[in-house]
Amino acid sequence: MSQLECVDLVKAYGGKIALDHVNLQVPKGKIVGLLGPNGSGKTTLIKLANGLLTPNSGQILVDGKKPGKDTKAIVSYLPERTYFADWMSVEQTLRYFSDFYEDFDRTRAEQMLHQLGIENKMKIRQMSKGTREKLQLILVMSRDAQLFLLDEPIGGVDPATRDYILHTILANYNPNATIIISTHLIADVEQILDEVVFIHNGKIIEHTSVDRIREEKGMSVDAYFREVFKCSENW
Amino acid sequence: MGWTFEGDQPIYAQLVYQIERKIVSGIYAPGVQLPTVRAFAAETGVNPNTIQRALAELEQIGLIQTQSTSGKFVTLDADIIHDIRQMLAEEQIRKFLFAMTNMGYTATEAADLINQYTGKDDEEDEPTGMC
């Protein structure tokens, strides 16, 4: 069974189609890049997968089930923006995750935070943007979830933080779980991906593996992506 | 440890090549245990399934062996390591000769240039040059 499956999935905001009859199967045990320009439908797809939005038609299934209480227990979601309130301390975020998620491994999270020198009593408002992103990623990756949905995990952070984030994703990766990473910074994530899904104007235009693109096209996914999307401007 | 990957080739193939080089140069010595897939992934920043694929290929060539309980090890078979080393060397020579013939050198001239460059010819040539 696929970890994530979309069948003829349609989502529109008012009259504007965000996802246009999407069919997609993401297997278990893979790290998948959801790649597309801004406004292509990446975030909409991720929000549908964790039940924050509902489809207009068609369906989306996580582990064979419609998004809901059962799937929330196995899906770990990193939103595009950090959502903790400024007044919260690291300790409070740790408790928050412990309360909400049975599969949260507090010891693992604290170890990673400790390595970064982030103390439990530190407040969110005292943190730089990069540190906030790291904290949130550490919390999200410290769950023993089946499906990780990471929406732009490396957007807007410096290269050292980017390296740390990618390293943390790999170091915590459980080979039976699936990770979906949405981004337009392809060159940075290419090495850690198994498969890539190209999305444009709400349509899936390519779903293949990183090494297949390199084998068949003789170029990186980043270069291929630029080529595909250069042509697509003429559509 | 210096793992870099180019854009024009599959990542698994580049991993195979780089691990081969580490084995023939003795960085991974014969009989030594290799890092786990997870450790390799963390070290190289490469997807664990890609690492797995590269290790499977190295195993097929015979450069590494799996001992089901304790992980993967570099082979103790010196002949295999020697053969692969030879193969990698020939590959470099082919590339070099291709570049040289493109510039109009013959293979013999290219070989002479190498000897000059490494100083091997100097001892024989210098006495005549001294006059």
PDB file of C-alpha atoms in Angstrom, chain A residues 31 137 141 150 153-154 157 159-173 179 181 183 185-193, chain B residues 41-42 45-46:
ATOM      1  CA  ILE A  31      12.412  10.487   0.627  1.00  0.00           C
ATOM      2  CA  LEU A 137      12.474  20.745  12.735  1.00  0.00           C
ATOM      3  CA  MET A 141      11.777  14.879  13.359  1.00  0.00           C
ATOM      4  CA  LEU A 150       8.113  19.086   5.462  1.00  0.00           C
ATOM      5  CA  PRO A 153      12.188  23.232   5.511  1.00  0.00           C
ATOM      6  CA  ILE A 154      15.208  25.066   4.091  1.00  0.00           C
ATOM      7  CA  VAL A 157      17.872  30.059   6.168  1.00  0.00           C
ATOM      8  CA  PRO A 159      23.737  27.690   4.191  1.00  0.00           C
ATOM      9  CA  ALA A 160      25.103  26.396   7.516  1.00  0.00           C
ATOM     10  CA  THR A 161      21.576  26.059   8.922  1.00  0.00           C
ATOM     11  CA  ARG A 162      20.506  24.432   5.680  1.00  0.00           C
ATOM     12  CA  ASP A 163      23.264  21.815   6.067  1.00  0.00           C
ATOM     13  CA  TYR A 164      22.241  21.227   9.664  1.00  0.00           C
ATOM     14  CA  ILE A 165      18.603  20.755   8.694  1.00  0.00           C
ATOM     15  CA  LEU A 166      19.382  18.308   5.878  1.00  0.00           C
ATOM     16  CA  HIS A 167      21.764  16.416   8.147  1.00  0.00           C
ATOM     17  CA  THR A 168      19.098  16.216  10.865  1.00  0.00           C
ATOM     18  CA  ILE A 169      16.556  14.863   8.396  1.00  0.00           C
ATOM     19  CA  LEU A 170      18.964  12.110   7.301  1.00  0.00           C
ATOM     20  CA  ALA A 171      20.204  11.303  10.797  1.00  0.00           C
ATOM     21  CA  ASN A 172      16.658  10.762  12.094  1.00  0.00           C
ATOM     22  CA  TYR A 173      15.370   8.962   9.056  1.00  0.00           C
ATOM     23  CA  ILE A 179       9.466  11.912   3.966  1.00  0.00           C
ATOM     24  CA  ILE A 181       9.968  17.654   1.259  1.00  0.00           C
ATOM     25  CA  THR A 183      10.965  23.090  -1.952  1.00  0.00           C
ATOM     26  CA  LEU A 185      15.760  24.947  -3.726  1.00  0.00           C
ATOM     27  CA  ILE A 186      16.479  21.775  -5.626  1.00  0.00           C
ATOM     28  CA  ALA A 187      20.264  21.802  -5.795  1.00  0.00           C
ATOM     29  CA  ASP A 188      20.405  21.722  -1.998  1.00  0.00           C
ATOM     30  CA  VAL A 189      18.106  18.748  -1.442  1.00  0.00           C
ATOM     31  CA  GLU A 190      18.850  16.686  -4.525  1.00  0.00           C
ATOM     32  CA  GLN A 191      21.315  14.318  -2.843  1.00  0.00           C
ATOM     33  CA  ILE A 192      18.972  13.279  -0.080  1.00  0.00           C
ATOM     34  CA  LEU A 193      16.025  12.468  -2.343  1.00  0.00           C
TER      35      LEU A 193
ATOM     36  CA  ALA B  41      24.215   8.747   4.805  1.00  0.00           C
ATOM     37  CA  ALA B  42      25.089  11.162   7.587  1.00  0.00           C
ATOM     38  CA  GLY B  45      24.603  13.691   2.958  1.00  0.00           C
ATOM     39  CA  VAL B  46      23.202  11.157   0.500  1.00  0.00           C
TER      40      VAL B  46
END
